[in-house]
PDB file of C-alpha atoms in Angstrom:
ATOM      1  CA  MET A 232     -44.974  56.564 -22.786  1.00 51.00           C
ATOM      2  CA  THR A 233     -47.159  54.106 -24.722  1.00 53.00           C
ATOM      3  CA  SER A 234     -47.001  50.361 -24.264  1.00 55.00           C
ATOM      4  CA  ALA A 235     -45.735  50.068 -27.808  1.00 56.00           C
ATOM      5  CA  ALA A 236     -42.823  52.311 -26.956  1.00 55.00           C
ATOM      6  CA  THR A 237     -41.934  50.471 -23.769  1.00 57.00           C
ATOM      7  CA  GLU A 238     -42.147  46.987 -25.270  1.00 58.00           C
ATOM      8  CA  PRO A 239     -38.572  47.033 -26.667  1.00 55.00           C
ATOM      9  CA  LEU A 240     -37.298  48.071 -23.240  1.00 50.00           C
ATOM     10  CA  ARG A 241     -39.101  45.184 -21.553  1.00 58.00           C
ATOM     11  CA  GLN A 242     -37.741  42.756 -24.122  1.00 54.00           C
ATOM     12  CA  ALA A 243     -34.197  44.075 -23.636  1.00 50.00           C
ATOM     13  CA  SER A 244     -34.517  43.754 -19.850  1.00 56.00           C
ATOM     14  CA  ALA A 245     -35.824  40.201 -20.151  1.00 52.00           C
ATOM     15  CA  SER A 246     -32.995  39.337 -22.536  1.00 55.00           C
ATOM     16  CA  GLN A 247     -30.405  40.709 -20.101  1.00 56.00           C
ATOM     17  CA  GLN A 248     -31.916  38.695 -17.233  1.00 55.00           C
ATOM     18  CA  ALA A 249     -31.879  35.555 -19.360  1.00 51.00           C
ATOM     19  CA  ASP A 250     -28.254  36.167 -20.316  1.00 53.00           C
ATOM     20  CA  SER A 251     -27.358  36.764 -16.667  1.00 53.00           C
ATOM     21  CA  GLY A 252     -29.104  33.567 -15.607  1.00 54.00           C
ATOM     22  CA  GLY A 253     -27.381  31.622 -18.360  1.00 54.00           C
ATOM     23  CA  LEU A 254     -23.969  32.927 -17.349  1.00 51.00           C
ATOM     24  CA  ALA A 255     -24.628  32.018 -13.713  1.00 52.00           C
ATOM     25  CA  HIS A 256     -25.703  28.523 -14.745  1.00 54.00           C
ATOM     26  CA  ARG A 257     -22.649  28.075 -16.934  1.00 62.00           C
ATOM     27  CA  GLY A 258     -20.454  29.369 -14.113  1.00 59.00           C
ATOM     28  CA  LYS A 259     -21.877  26.832 -11.661  1.00 66.00           C
ATOM     29  CA  TRP A 260     -21.546  24.051 -14.230  1.00 65.00           C
ATOM     30  CA  GLY A 261     -17.938  25.043 -14.913  1.00 70.00           C
ATOM     31  CA  ALA A 262     -17.085  25.103 -11.208  1.00 76.00           C
ATOM     32  CA  GLU A 263     -18.686  21.684 -10.713  1.00 79.00           C
ATOM     33  CA  ARG A 264     -16.793  20.291 -13.694  1.00 84.00           C
ATOM     34  CA  LEU A 265     -13.510  21.647 -12.322  1.00 86.00           C
ATOM     35  CA  ARG A 266     -14.275  20.166  -8.883  1.00 86.00           C
ATOM     36  CA  ARG A 267     -15.037  16.759 -10.397  1.00 88.00           C
ATOM     37  CA  THR A 268     -11.897  16.849 -12.541  1.00 88.00           C
ATOM     38  CA  MET A 269      -9.716  17.699  -9.553  1.00 91.00           C
ATOM     39  CA  GLY A 270     -11.383  14.981  -7.456  1.00 89.00           C
ATOM     40  CA  LEU A 271     -10.820  12.363 -10.151  1.00 93.00           C
ATOM     41  CA  ALA A 272      -7.193  13.436 -10.568  1.00 94.00           C
ATOM     42  CA  ALA A 273      -6.634  13.263  -6.805  1.00 93.00           C
ATOM     43  CA  GLY A 274      -7.889   9.676  -6.649  1.00 94.00           C
ATOM     44  CA  VAL A 275      -5.813   8.482  -9.597  1.00 96.00           C
ATOM     45  CA  ALA A 276      -2.669  10.292  -8.412  1.00 96.00           C
ATOM     46  CA  THR A 277      -2.990   8.929  -4.874  1.00 96.00           C
ATOM     47  CA  HIS A 278      -3.194   5.337  -6.037  1.00 96.00           C
ATOM     48  CA  LEU A 279      -0.279   5.746  -8.426  1.00 97.00           C
ATOM     49  CA  LEU A 280       1.655   7.168  -5.475  1.00 97.00           C
ATOM     50  CA  PHE A 281       0.587   4.189  -3.357  1.00 97.00           C
ATOM     51  CA  GLY A 282       1.926   1.699  -5.911  1.00 96.00           C
ATOM     52  CA  PHE A 283       5.166   3.670  -6.293  1.00 97.00           C
ATOM     53  CA  THR A 284       5.644   3.727  -2.516  1.00 97.00           C
ATOM     54  CA  VAL A 285       4.983   0.004  -2.042  1.00 96.00           C
ATOM     55  CA  TRP A 286       7.585  -0.785  -4.716  1.00 96.00           C
ATOM     56  CA  HIS A 287      10.277   1.292  -3.012  1.00 95.00           C
ATOM     57  CA  LEU A 288       9.285   0.183   0.491  1.00 96.00           C
ATOM     58  CA  PHE A 289       9.721  -3.454  -0.510  1.00 96.00           C
ATOM     59  CA  TYR A 290      13.367  -2.960  -1.467  1.00 93.00           C
ATOM     60  CA  PHE A 291      14.043  -0.591   1.429  1.00 94.00           C
ATOM     61  CA  LEU A 292      12.817  -3.100   4.022  1.00 94.00           C
ATOM     62  CA  LYS A 293      14.358  -6.055   2.223  1.00 90.00           C
ATOM     63  CA  GLY A 294      17.705  -4.821   3.486  1.00 81.00           C
ATOM     64  CA  ARG A 295      21.144  -4.963   1.963  1.00 72.00           C
ATOM     65  CA  VAL A 296      24.422  -6.732   2.505  1.00 63.00           C
ATOM     66  CA  PRO A 297      26.527  -4.489   4.783  1.00 63.00           C
ATOM     67  CA  ALA A 298      29.960  -3.341   3.674  1.00 60.00           C
ATOM     68  CA  GLU A 299      33.008  -3.811   5.867  1.00 57.00           C
ATOM     69  CA  SER A 300      32.236  -2.936   9.467  1.00 52.00           C
ATOM     70  CA  VAL A 301      33.050   0.595  10.501  1.00 54.00           C
ATOM     71  CA  ALA A 302      32.700   2.436  13.774  1.00 53.00           C
ATOM     72  CA  PRO A 303      29.133   3.720  14.249  1.00 57.00           C
ATOM     73  CA  SER A 304      28.520   7.457  14.067  1.00 62.00           C
ATOM     74  CA  ARG A 305      25.862   9.121  16.194  1.00 65.00           C
ATOM     75  CA  GLY A 306      24.934  11.706  13.562  1.00 70.00           C
ATOM     76  CA  PRO A 307      23.455   9.388  10.925  1.00 86.00           C
ATOM     77  CA  LEU A 308      21.735   7.248  13.562  1.00 90.00           C
ATOM     78  CA  LEU A 309      20.083  10.340  15.046  1.00 92.00           C
ATOM     79  CA  VAL A 310      18.846  11.379  11.598  1.00 93.00           C
ATOM     80  CA  ASP A 311      17.528   7.861  10.986  1.00 94.00           C
ATOM     81  CA  GLY A 312      15.752   7.850  14.336  1.00 94.00           C
ATOM     82  CA  LEU A 313      14.033  11.137  13.528  1.00 95.00           C
ATOM     83  CA  LEU A 314      13.027   9.818  10.100  1.00 95.00           C
ATOM     84  CA  ALA A 315      11.486   6.729  11.690  1.00 95.00           C
ATOM     85  CA  LEU A 316       9.573   8.918  14.141  1.00 94.00           C
ATOM     86  CA  GLN A 317       8.304  11.328  11.484  1.00 93.00           C
ATOM     87  CA  PHE A 318       6.410   8.423   9.954  1.00 92.00           C
ATOM     88  CA  ALA A 319       5.141   6.843  13.161  1.00 89.00           C
ATOM     89  CA  VAL A 320       3.841   9.883  15.048  1.00 87.00           C
ATOM     90  CA  PRO A 321       1.838  11.685  12.298  1.00 87.00           C
ATOM     91  CA  HIS A 322       0.471   8.342  11.104  1.00 85.00           C
ATOM     92  CA  SER A 323      -1.218   7.773  14.465  1.00 85.00           C
ATOM     93  CA  ILE A 324      -2.344  11.400  14.822  1.00 89.00           C
ATOM     94  CA  LEU A 325      -4.073  11.425  11.426  1.00 89.00           C
ATOM     95  CA  LEU A 326      -6.016   8.279  12.337  1.00 86.00           C
ATOM     96  CA  HIS A 327      -7.436   9.784  15.526  1.00 86.00           C
ATOM     97  CA  PRO A 328     -11.162  10.665  15.296  1.00 84.00           C
ATOM     98  CA  ALA A 329     -10.517  14.135  16.763  1.00 87.00           C
ATOM     99  CA  THR A 330      -8.009  14.930  13.986  1.00 89.00           C
ATOM    100  CA  ARG A 331     -10.461  13.884  11.317  1.00 86.00           C
ATOM    101  CA  ARG A 332     -13.164  16.017  12.924  1.00 88.00           C
ATOM    102  CA  ARG A 333     -10.910  19.092  12.993  1.00 91.00           C
ATOM    103  CA  LEU A 334      -9.916  18.653   9.351  1.00 89.00           C
ATOM    104  CA  ARG A 335     -13.481  18.126   8.130  1.00 87.00           C
ATOM    105  CA  PRO A 336     -14.003  21.795   7.119  1.00 88.00           C
ATOM    106  CA  TRP A 337     -11.064  21.498   4.695  1.00 89.00           C
ATOM    107  CA  ILE A 338     -11.147  17.831   3.647  1.00 89.00           C
ATOM    108  CA  ALA A 339     -14.495  16.321   2.649  1.00 88.00           C
ATOM    109  CA  SER A 340     -15.290  12.862   3.994  1.00 87.00           C
ATOM    110  CA  PRO A 341     -14.916  11.030   0.621  1.00 88.00           C
ATOM    111  CA  PHE A 342     -11.357  12.384   0.320  1.00 92.00           C
ATOM    112  CA  TYR A 343      -9.996  11.868   3.832  1.00 93.00           C
ATOM    113  CA  GLY A 344      -8.853   8.336   2.998  1.00 93.00           C
ATOM    114  CA  LEU A 345      -6.966   9.669  -0.027  1.00 94.00           C
ATOM    115  CA  PHE A 346      -5.401  12.388   2.124  1.00 95.00           C
ATOM    116  CA  PHE A 347      -4.318   9.862   4.755  1.00 94.00           C
ATOM    117  CA  CYS A 348      -2.898   7.485   2.128  1.00 95.00           C
ATOM    118  CA  ALA A 349      -0.988  10.282   0.363  1.00 95.00           C
ATOM    119  CA  ALA A 350       0.404  11.619   3.657  1.00 95.00           C
ATOM    120  CA  THR A 351       1.518   8.109   4.643  1.00 95.00           C
ATOM    121  CA  CYS A 352       3.184   7.506   1.275  1.00 96.00           C
ATOM    122  CA  LEU A 353       5.015  10.832   1.280  1.00 96.00           C
ATOM    123  CA  SER A 354       6.222  10.213   4.825  1.00 96.00           C
ATOM    124  CA  LEU A 355       7.562   6.783   3.867  1.00 96.00           C
ATOM    125  CA  LEU A 356       9.220   8.121   0.715  1.00 96.00           C
ATOM    126  CA  LEU A 357      10.897  10.857   2.765  1.00 96.00           C
ATOM    127  CA  THR A 358      12.223   8.193   5.131  1.00 95.00           C
ATOM    128  CA  ILE A 359      13.528   6.093   2.239  1.00 95.00           C
ATOM    129  CA  ALA A 360      15.089   9.026   0.356  1.00 94.00           C
ATOM    130  CA  CYS A 361      16.869  10.550   3.356  1.00 94.00           C
ATOM    131  CA  TRP A 362      17.928   7.340   5.125  1.00 94.00           C
ATOM    132  CA  ARG A 363      21.613   7.216   6.084  1.00 92.00           C
ATOM    133  CA  PRO A 364      22.973   3.634   6.188  1.00 89.00           C
ATOM    134  CA  CYS A 365      25.316   2.369   8.868  1.00 87.00           C
ATOM    135  CA  ASP A 366      27.233  -0.787   7.971  1.00 82.00           C
ATOM    136  CA  VAL A 367      27.734  -2.060  11.509  1.00 86.00           C
ATOM    137  CA  ALA A 368      26.162  -5.533  11.326  1.00 88.00           C
ATOM    138  CA  ILE A 369      24.190  -6.962  14.238  1.00 91.00           C
ATOM    139  CA  TRP A 370      23.582 -10.135  12.277  1.00 91.00           C
ATOM    140  CA  SER A 371      24.282 -11.144   8.703  1.00 89.00           C
ATOM    141  CA  LEU A 372      22.899 -14.497   7.621  1.00 91.00           C
ATOM    142  CA  ASP A 373      23.853 -16.474   4.531  1.00 91.00           C
ATOM    143  CA  GLY A 374      22.955 -19.919   3.276  1.00 93.00           C
ATOM    144  CA  PRO A 375      19.799 -21.659   4.546  1.00 94.00           C
ATOM    145  CA  ALA A 376      19.341 -19.220   7.448  1.00 94.00           C
ATOM    146  CA  GLY A 377      19.477 -16.217   5.133  1.00 94.00           C
ATOM    147  CA  ALA A 378      17.107 -17.893   2.675  1.00 95.00           C
ATOM    148  CA  ALA A 379      14.665 -18.652   5.499  1.00 96.00           C
ATOM    149  CA  MET A 380      14.709 -14.999   6.554  1.00 95.00           C
ATOM    150  CA  SER A 381      14.075 -13.885   2.971  1.00 95.00           C
ATOM    151  CA  TRP A 382      11.144 -16.290   2.649  1.00 97.00           C
ATOM    152  CA  ALA A 383       9.712 -15.061   5.946  1.00 97.00           C
ATOM    153  CA  PHE A 384      10.013 -11.482   4.667  1.00 97.00           C
ATOM    154  CA  GLY A 385       8.172 -12.354   1.462  1.00 96.00           C
ATOM    155  CA  LEU A 386       5.439 -14.224   3.332  1.00 97.00           C
ATOM    156  CA  SER A 387       5.009 -11.198   5.596  1.00 98.00           C
ATOM    157  CA  TRP A 388       4.081  -9.155   2.523  1.00 97.00           C
ATOM    158  CA  VAL A 389       1.524 -11.792   1.532  1.00 97.00           C
ATOM    159  CA  ALA A 390       0.152 -11.753   5.078  1.00 97.00           C
ATOM    160  CA  LEU A 391       0.000  -7.948   5.048  1.00 97.00           C
ATOM    161  CA  PHE A 392      -2.091  -7.726   1.887  1.00 95.00           C
ATOM    162  CA  TYR A 393      -4.319 -10.588   3.021  1.00 97.00           C
ATOM    163  CA  SER A 394      -4.932  -8.745   6.300  1.00 96.00           C
ATOM    164  CA  LEU A 395      -5.579  -5.488   4.454  1.00 95.00           C
ATOM    165  CA  HIS A 396      -8.068  -7.346   2.264  1.00 94.00           C
ATOM    166  CA  LEU A 397      -9.897  -8.639   5.342  1.00 94.00           C
ATOM    167  CA  SER A 398     -10.161  -5.172   6.863  1.00 91.00           C
ATOM    168  CA  GLY A 399     -10.965  -3.471   3.558  1.00 90.00           C
ATOM    169  CA  LEU A 400      -8.001  -2.427   1.404  1.00 90.00           C
ATOM    170  CA  GLY A 401     -10.211   0.152  -0.298  1.00 91.00           C
ATOM    171  CA  TYR A 402     -10.647   1.934   3.015  1.00 91.00           C
ATOM    172  CA  GLN A 403      -6.913   1.823   3.727  1.00 90.00           C
ATOM    173  CA  THR A 404      -6.080   3.636   0.480  1.00 92.00           C
ATOM    174  CA  GLY A 405      -9.252   5.733   0.293  1.00 92.00           C
ATOM    175  CA  LEU A 406     -10.420   3.915  -2.855  1.00 94.00           C
ATOM    176  CA  THR A 407     -13.830   2.795  -1.529  1.00 94.00           C
ATOM    177  CA  PRO A 408     -15.170   6.220  -0.412  1.00 94.00           C
ATOM    178  CA  TRP A 409     -13.595   7.872  -3.450  1.00 94.00           C
ATOM    179  CA  LEU A 410     -15.320   5.482  -5.865  1.00 94.00           C
ATOM    180  CA  ALA A 411     -18.619   6.192  -4.110  1.00 93.00           C
ATOM    181  CA  TRP A 412     -17.998   9.902  -4.729  1.00 92.00           C
ATOM    182  CA  VAL A 413     -17.166   9.209  -8.389  1.00 92.00           C
ATOM    183  CA  ARG A 414     -20.511   7.385  -8.719  1.00 93.00           C
ATOM    184  CA  ARG A 415     -22.301  10.209  -6.875  1.00 91.00           C
ATOM    185  CA  GLN A 416     -23.281   7.831  -4.086  1.00 90.00           C
ATOM    186  CA  PRO A 417     -22.966   8.277  -0.302  1.00 87.00           C
ATOM    187  CA  PRO A 418     -19.840   6.688   1.235  1.00 83.00           C
ATOM    188  CA  PRO A 419     -20.618   3.113   2.324  1.00 83.00           C
ATOM    189  CA  PRO A 420     -20.469   2.588   6.099  1.00 83.00           C
ATOM    190  CA  ARG A 421     -17.366   0.776   7.271  1.00 84.00           C
ATOM    191  CA  GLU A 422     -18.241  -2.136   9.512  1.00 84.00           C
ATOM    192  CA  PHE A 423     -15.889  -4.287  11.553  1.00 88.00           C
ATOM    193  CA  ARG A 424     -16.193  -7.943  10.521  1.00 89.00           C
ATOM    194  CA  GLU A 425     -14.849 -10.836  12.534  1.00 91.00           C
ATOM    195  CA  GLN A 426     -13.494 -12.941   9.685  1.00 92.00           C
ATOM    196  CA  GLY A 427     -10.331 -14.777   8.674  1.00 93.00           C
ATOM    197  CA  TRP A 428      -7.428 -14.105  11.000  1.00 96.00           C
ATOM    198  CA  TYR A 429      -9.561 -11.609  12.913  1.00 96.00           C
ATOM    199  CA  ARG A 430     -11.268 -14.589  14.503  1.00 95.00           C
ATOM    200  CA  TRP A 431      -7.992 -15.481  16.220  1.00 96.00           C
ATOM    201  CA  PHE A 432      -6.346 -12.137  17.029  1.00 96.00           C
ATOM    202  CA  ARG A 433      -7.247  -8.475  16.670  1.00 96.00           C
ATOM    203  CA  HIS A 434      -4.246  -7.025  14.832  1.00 97.00           C
ATOM    204  CA  PRO A 435      -3.114  -9.151  11.859  1.00 97.00           C
ATOM    205  CA  ILE A 436      -2.068  -6.043   9.895  1.00 96.00           C
ATOM    206  CA  TYR A 437       0.310  -4.905  12.616  1.00 97.00           C
ATOM    207  CA  LEU A 438       1.643  -8.439  13.120  1.00 97.00           C
ATOM    208  CA  SER A 439       2.392  -8.686   9.388  1.00 97.00           C
ATOM    209  CA  PHE A 440       4.197  -5.347   9.530  1.00 97.00           C
ATOM    210  CA  LEU A 441       6.320  -6.638  12.399  1.00 97.00           C
ATOM    211  CA  GLY A 442       7.445  -9.406  10.053  1.00 97.00           C
ATOM    212  CA  LEU A 443       8.465  -6.836   7.431  1.00 97.00           C
ATOM    213  CA  ILE A 444      10.810  -5.028   9.798  1.00 97.00           C
ATOM    214  CA  TRP A 445      12.234  -8.004  11.721  1.00 97.00           C
ATOM    215  CA  PHE A 446      12.689 -10.641   9.001  1.00 96.00           C
ATOM    216  CA  THR A 447      15.857  -9.531   7.241  1.00 94.00           C
ATOM    217  CA  PRO A 448      19.013 -11.567   6.571  1.00 94.00           C
ATOM    218  CA  HIS A 449      21.143  -8.505   7.358  1.00 92.00           C
ATOM    219  CA  MET A 450      20.337  -6.474  10.478  1.00 94.00           C
ATOM    220  CA  THR A 451      22.572  -3.408  10.490  1.00 92.00           C
ATOM    221  CA  LEU A 452      22.693  -0.794  13.224  1.00 92.00           C
ATOM    222  CA  ASP A 453      20.613   1.711  11.271  1.00 93.00           C
ATOM    223  CA  ARG A 454      18.047  -0.999  10.534  1.00 95.00           C
ATOM    224  CA  ALA A 455      17.948  -1.833  14.250  1.00 96.00           C
ATOM    225  CA  VAL A 456      17.063   1.814  14.988  1.00 96.00           C
ATOM    226  CA  LEU A 457      14.201   1.633  12.487  1.00 96.00           C
ATOM    227  CA  THR A 458      13.054  -1.750  13.787  1.00 97.00           C
ATOM    228  CA  GLY A 459      13.130  -0.643  17.414  1.00 97.00           C
ATOM    229  CA  ILE A 460      11.172   2.579  16.872  1.00 96.00           C
ATOM    230  CA  TRP A 461       8.613   1.017  14.541  1.00 97.00           C
ATOM    231  CA  THR A 462       8.130  -1.964  16.874  1.00 97.00           C
ATOM    232  CA  ILE A 463       7.199   0.420  19.694  1.00 96.00           C
ATOM    233  CA  TYR A 464       4.950   2.298  17.267  1.00 95.00           C
ATOM    234  CA  ILE A 465       3.213  -0.931  16.242  1.00 96.00           C
ATOM    235  CA  PHE A 466       2.310  -1.904  19.793  1.00 96.00           C
ATOM    236  CA  VAL A 467       1.239   1.628  20.726  1.00 94.00           C
ATOM    237  CA  GLY A 468      -0.667   1.828  17.444  1.00 94.00           C
ATOM    238  CA  SER A 469      -2.407  -1.464  18.219  1.00 95.00           C
ATOM    239  CA  TRP A 470      -3.624  -0.052  21.528  1.00 95.00           C
ATOM    240  CA  LEU A 471      -4.793   3.158  19.840  1.00 94.00           C
ATOM    241  CA  LYS A 472      -6.588   1.178  17.139  1.00 94.00           C
ATOM    242  CA  ASP A 473      -8.526  -0.719  19.809  1.00 94.00           C
ATOM    243  CA  ARG A 474      -9.631   2.616  21.260  1.00 93.00           C
ATOM    244  CA  ARG A 475     -10.726   3.877  17.825  1.00 92.00           C
ATOM    245  CA  LEU A 476     -12.733   0.746  17.113  1.00 93.00           C
ATOM    246  CA  GLU A 477     -14.359   0.978  20.535  1.00 92.00           C
ATOM    247  CA  PHE A 478     -15.316   4.556  19.650  1.00 90.00           C
ATOM    248  CA  TYR A 479     -16.788   3.633  16.256  1.00 88.00           C
ATOM    249  CA  ASN A 480     -18.328   0.218  17.051  1.00 89.00           C
ATOM    250  CA  GLY A 481     -19.252   0.440  20.718  1.00 90.00           C
ATOM    251  CA  ALA A 482     -20.512  -2.640  22.575  1.00 91.00           C
ATOM    252  CA  SER A 483     -19.872  -5.083  19.715  1.00 91.00           C
ATOM    253  CA  TYR A 484     -16.130  -4.347  19.760  1.00 93.00           C
ATOM    254  CA  PHE A 485     -15.960  -4.427  23.562  1.00 93.00           C
ATOM    255  CA  GLU A 486     -17.443  -7.926  23.417  1.00 93.00           C
ATOM    256  CA  TYR A 487     -14.964  -8.911  20.685  1.00 95.00           C
ATOM    257  CA  GLU A 488     -12.015  -7.712  22.799  1.00 93.00           C
ATOM    258  CA  SER A 489     -13.209  -9.820  25.727  1.00 92.00           C
ATOM    259  CA  ARG A 490     -12.916 -12.983  23.591  1.00 94.00           C
ATOM    260  CA  VAL A 491     -10.052 -12.365  21.152  1.00 95.00           C
ATOM    261  CA  PRO A 492      -6.480 -11.337  22.105  1.00 95.00           C
ATOM    262  CA  GLY A 493      -4.606  -8.593  20.302  1.00 94.00           C
ATOM    263  CA  TYR A 494      -1.842 -10.994  19.220  1.00 96.00           C
ATOM    264  CA  PRO A 495      -1.484 -14.793  19.169  1.00 94.00           C
ATOM    265  CA  LEU A 496      -0.893 -16.298  22.634  1.00 88.00           C
ATOM    266  CA  LEU A 497      -1.038 -12.839  24.250  1.00 87.00           C
ATOM    267  CA  THR A 498      -3.759 -13.266  26.849  1.00 82.00           C
ATOM    268  CA  PHE A 499      -2.742 -10.551  29.334  1.00 85.00           C
ATOM    269  CA  GLY A 500      -1.890  -6.861  29.409  1.00 88.00           C
ATOM    270  CA  PRO A 501      -3.413  -4.017  27.389  1.00 90.00           C
ATOM    271  CA  LEU A 502      -3.258  -6.053  24.162  1.00 92.00           C
ATOM    272  CA  GLY A 503      -4.555  -9.297  25.639  1.00 90.00           C
ATOM    273  CA  ARG A 504      -8.160 -10.261  26.171  1.00 90.00           C
ATOM    274  CA  ARG A 505      -9.768  -7.333  27.928  1.00 85.00           C
ATOM    275  CA  ARG A 506     -12.037  -7.443  30.922  1.00 80.00           C
ATOM    276  CA  VAL A 507     -14.743  -5.072  29.842  1.00 70.00           C
ATOM    277  CA  PRO A 508     -17.045  -3.390  32.379  1.00 64.00           C
ATOM    278  CA  SER A 509     -20.621  -4.647  32.123  1.00 61.00           C
ATOM    279  CA  GLU A 510     -21.935  -1.137  31.385  1.00 58.00           C
ATOM    280  CA  ASN A 511     -19.857  -1.052  28.169  1.00 56.00           C
ATOM    281  CA  LEU A 512     -21.242  -4.400  27.033  1.00 54.00           C
ATOM    282  CA  ALA A 513     -24.747  -3.155  27.698  1.00 51.00           C
ATOM    283  CA  GLU A 514     -24.454  -0.062  25.486  1.00 51.00           C
TER     284      GLU A 514
END
C-alpha cells in the first residue's frame, strides 16, 4: 500500500488519539471541578450548622423555669444521661491523634476540622432535640440572685469565645485549614501560644464551658444530670488535652505545664502544675 493511500489512515488514527486525550483531560477537569464544588459546599454547610447549633445551645443551656414539682421518673433521667454521654465520649475520641490517623485514608487533612465540627454539632443537636425535662427543682433563683446567675451565664459565653479566639477559633471549626485548601495552599501549622488567659492557666475553654453548665437560675434534676456528666467530661477532657498537646508540642509544652496550672489556684493533682521528668524537658 502506497504512502498516499495510508495517509488518511494515519490522520484518522491521530485524530482518534487526540479525541481520546481530550476526553480524558475533560474527564479529569470535570472530576476536579466536582471535588472542589463538594469541598466548598462542605465548608459553607459546616459553618452554617455551627451557627445554628450555637443558637440552640444558648437557649438550651440557659435553662427554663420549672413547672410545679413532680416526682422524678428514672426513665427520662436515664435517657438524658445517655444523651449527655453520647456527646462527651465521641467528642474526646475524635480528638485523639490515633483516631485522626485511622480516619486519614477517608478524610483528608484539610477537612478533618470540618468533620469534627459537624460531628460535634450534630451530637449537640441530638441532645437538645431528644432531651426529656424533669421539673424537680434543685434550686430556683429569682430577683438579684437569679439576675446574677444570668449575668454569669452570659459572661461565660463571652469568656468561651475569647478563649476560642486565643486558641484559634478557625481551628476549632475547621475554617483555617479549609480556607487554606480553598486557596490551594498547604494547611498552616497550628502552634501553641502562651497568650492571654493561657499565661495564667492551661484550660480557659473548659473553664468557660463549666460556667455555661453551672450558672443557671433554675437547676432542675435533668439539668443536674447533664451538669454532673459534662463536669466529669470537662476534667477528663482537660487531662486528655494536656496529653495531646504534649504529643504535638513536646518539650515546650512539658515546660509550660511545669509553670502553669490547669485551672486557677489548682496547684496539685493531675491538672495542677506538673513535675516533668528532666528527659522530657530535654527533648
